[in-house]
Amino acid sequence: MNKSYGFIEITGVVAAIDALDIMCKTADVELASWERKLGGRLVTIIVEGDVAAVTEAVETAAAKAIKKPACYAVIARPHEEIVKMVELSASRWKKQQKEKTTNETEVPLDC
């Protein structure tokens, strides 16, 4: 498989989730990572898959999302430095999820 990344930057978490849903339903892509900036006002969704699938997913989401993306791009066969950046983003995201899950299970419930 020729790995590629698709990026969509869009205003708002709801619009980002909508765009991700469109991408995942359109083609065989997976969420690689996501970033929120400016308090969640700008959200960047990063998907990965083969070049054709990522291209189709990003183009469809850009055309059909509930908001117009601020920008979007597809990087076919990304340079190793790009892969490192996406993996770093994904590791921070996964770490936050793990910490959140750990904290939720440690908090006793008052019944």
Short mmCIF file of C-alpha atoms in Angstrom, two decimals:
data_model
loop_
_atom_site.label_atom_id
_atom_site.label_comp_id
_atom_site.label_asym_id
_atom_site.label_seq_id
_atom_site.Cartn_x
_atom_site.Cartn_y
_atom_site.Cartn_z
CA MET A 1 0.00 0.00 0.00
CA ASN A 2 1.26 3.47 -0.84
CA LYS A 3 0.53 5.38 2.34
CA SER A 4 -0.88 8.84 1.99
CA TYR A 5 -2.36 11.44 4.30
CA GLY A 6 -5.41 13.59 3.81
CA PHE A 7 -5.91 16.79 5.78
CA ILE A 8 -9.01 18.89 6.27
CA GLU A 9 -8.97 22.00 8.44
CA ILE A 10 -12.44 23.21 9.26
CA THR A 11 -14.12 25.52 11.74
CA GLY A 12 -15.76 23.74 14.68
CA VAL A 13 -15.72 20.28 16.19
CA VAL A 14 -19.17 19.37 14.86
CA ALA A 15 -18.17 20.25 11.30
CA ALA A 16 -14.93 18.29 11.73
CA ILE A 17 -16.79 15.20 12.93
CA ASP A 18 -19.17 15.56 9.99
CA ALA A 19 -16.23 15.79 7.56
CA LEU A 20 -14.59 12.74 9.17
CA ASP A 21 -17.82 10.77 8.89
CA ILE A 22 -18.08 11.66 5.21
CA MET A 23 -14.46 10.65 4.59
CA CYS A 24 -14.74 7.30 6.37
CA LYS A 25 -18.01 6.44 4.59
CA THR A 26 -16.70 7.51 1.18
CA ALA A 27 -13.49 5.49 1.01
CA ASP A 28 -11.26 3.06 2.86
CA VAL A 29 -9.49 5.57 5.11
CA GLU A 30 -8.77 5.67 8.82
CA LEU A 31 -8.40 8.53 11.27
CA ALA A 32 -4.68 9.05 11.86
CA SER A 33 -4.99 12.02 14.23
CA TRP A 34 -6.71 15.32 14.84
CA GLU A 35 -5.75 18.67 16.31
CA ARG A 36 -7.81 21.48 17.81
CA LYS A 37 -6.48 25.02 17.77
CA LEU A 38 -7.89 28.29 19.05
CA GLY A 39 -10.09 26.56 21.62
CA GLY A 40 -11.54 24.17 19.08
CA ARG A 41 -12.42 26.85 16.56
CA LEU A 42 -10.07 25.33 13.98
CA VAL A 43 -9.96 21.56 13.82
CA THR A 44 -7.60 19.59 11.60
CA ILE A 45 -8.60 16.04 10.75
CA ILE A 46 -5.88 13.74 9.36
CA VAL A 47 -6.84 10.49 7.64
CA GLU A 48 -4.61 7.87 6.09
CA GLY A 49 -4.94 5.20 3.45
CA ASP A 50 -3.88 4.60 -0.13
CA VAL A 51 -3.62 7.58 -2.44
CA ALA A 52 -6.84 6.98 -4.39
CA ALA A 53 -8.94 6.41 -1.26
CA VAL A 54 -7.56 9.44 0.57
CA THR A 55 -8.02 11.68 -2.47
CA GLU A 56 -11.62 10.56 -2.93
CA ALA A 57 -12.38 10.95 0.78
CA VAL A 58 -10.91 14.44 1.09
CA GLU A 59 -12.48 15.75 -2.11
CA THR A 60 -15.89 14.40 -1.15
CA ALA A 61 -15.73 15.81 2.38
CA ALA A 62 -14.55 19.20 1.08
CA ALA A 63 -17.56 19.31 -1.25
CA LYS A 64 -20.22 17.91 1.11
CA ALA A 65 -19.26 18.92 4.66
CA ILE A 66 -21.70 21.12 6.58
CA LYS A 67 -19.13 23.92 6.48
CA LYS A 68 -16.62 24.86 3.84
CA PRO A 69 -13.12 23.77 4.94
CA ALA A 70 -10.55 26.49 5.60
CA CYS A 71 -8.15 24.32 3.61
CA TYR A 72 -7.50 20.71 2.66
CA ALA A 73 -4.71 18.69 1.09
CA VAL A 74 -3.56 15.20 0.16
CA ILE A 75 0.06 14.14 0.55
CA ALA A 76 0.91 11.01 -1.39
CA ARG A 77 3.93 9.05 -0.23
CA PRO A 78 4.74 11.54 2.55
CA HIS A 79 8.34 12.28 3.45
CA GLU A 80 9.53 10.56 6.62
CA GLU A 81 9.50 13.89 8.49
CA ILE A 82 5.79 14.32 7.69
CA VAL A 83 5.14 10.78 8.96
CA LYS A 84 6.98 11.66 12.20
CA MET A 85 4.84 14.80 12.64
CA VAL A 86 1.59 12.89 12.17
CA GLU A 87 2.76 10.10 14.48
CA LEU A 88 3.71 12.68 17.14
CA SER A 89 0.27 14.25 16.85
CA ALA A 90 -1.36 10.82 17.09
CA SER A 91 0.72 9.86 20.14
CA ARG A 92 -0.34 13.05 21.99
CA TRP A 93 -3.98 12.38 21.09
CA LYS A 94 -3.77 8.72 22.22
CA LYS A 95 -1.98 9.74 25.44
CA GLN A 96 -4.76 12.22 26.26
CA GLN A 97 -7.37 9.53 25.66
CA LYS A 98 -5.52 7.05 27.86
CA GLU A 99 -5.15 9.61 30.67
CA LYS A 100 -8.81 10.52 30.41
CA THR A 101 -9.87 6.86 30.60
CA THR A 102 -7.53 6.24 33.56
CA ASN A 103 -8.84 9.27 35.45
CA GLU A 104 -12.46 8.31 34.80
CA THR A 105 -11.97 4.80 36.20
CA GLU A 106 -10.13 6.08 39.30
CA VAL A 107 -12.79 8.56 40.38
CA PRO A 108 -15.18 6.96 42.90
CA LEU A 109 -18.87 7.47 42.23
CA ASP A 110 -21.03 8.90 44.97
CA CYS A 111 -24.23 6.90 45.01
#
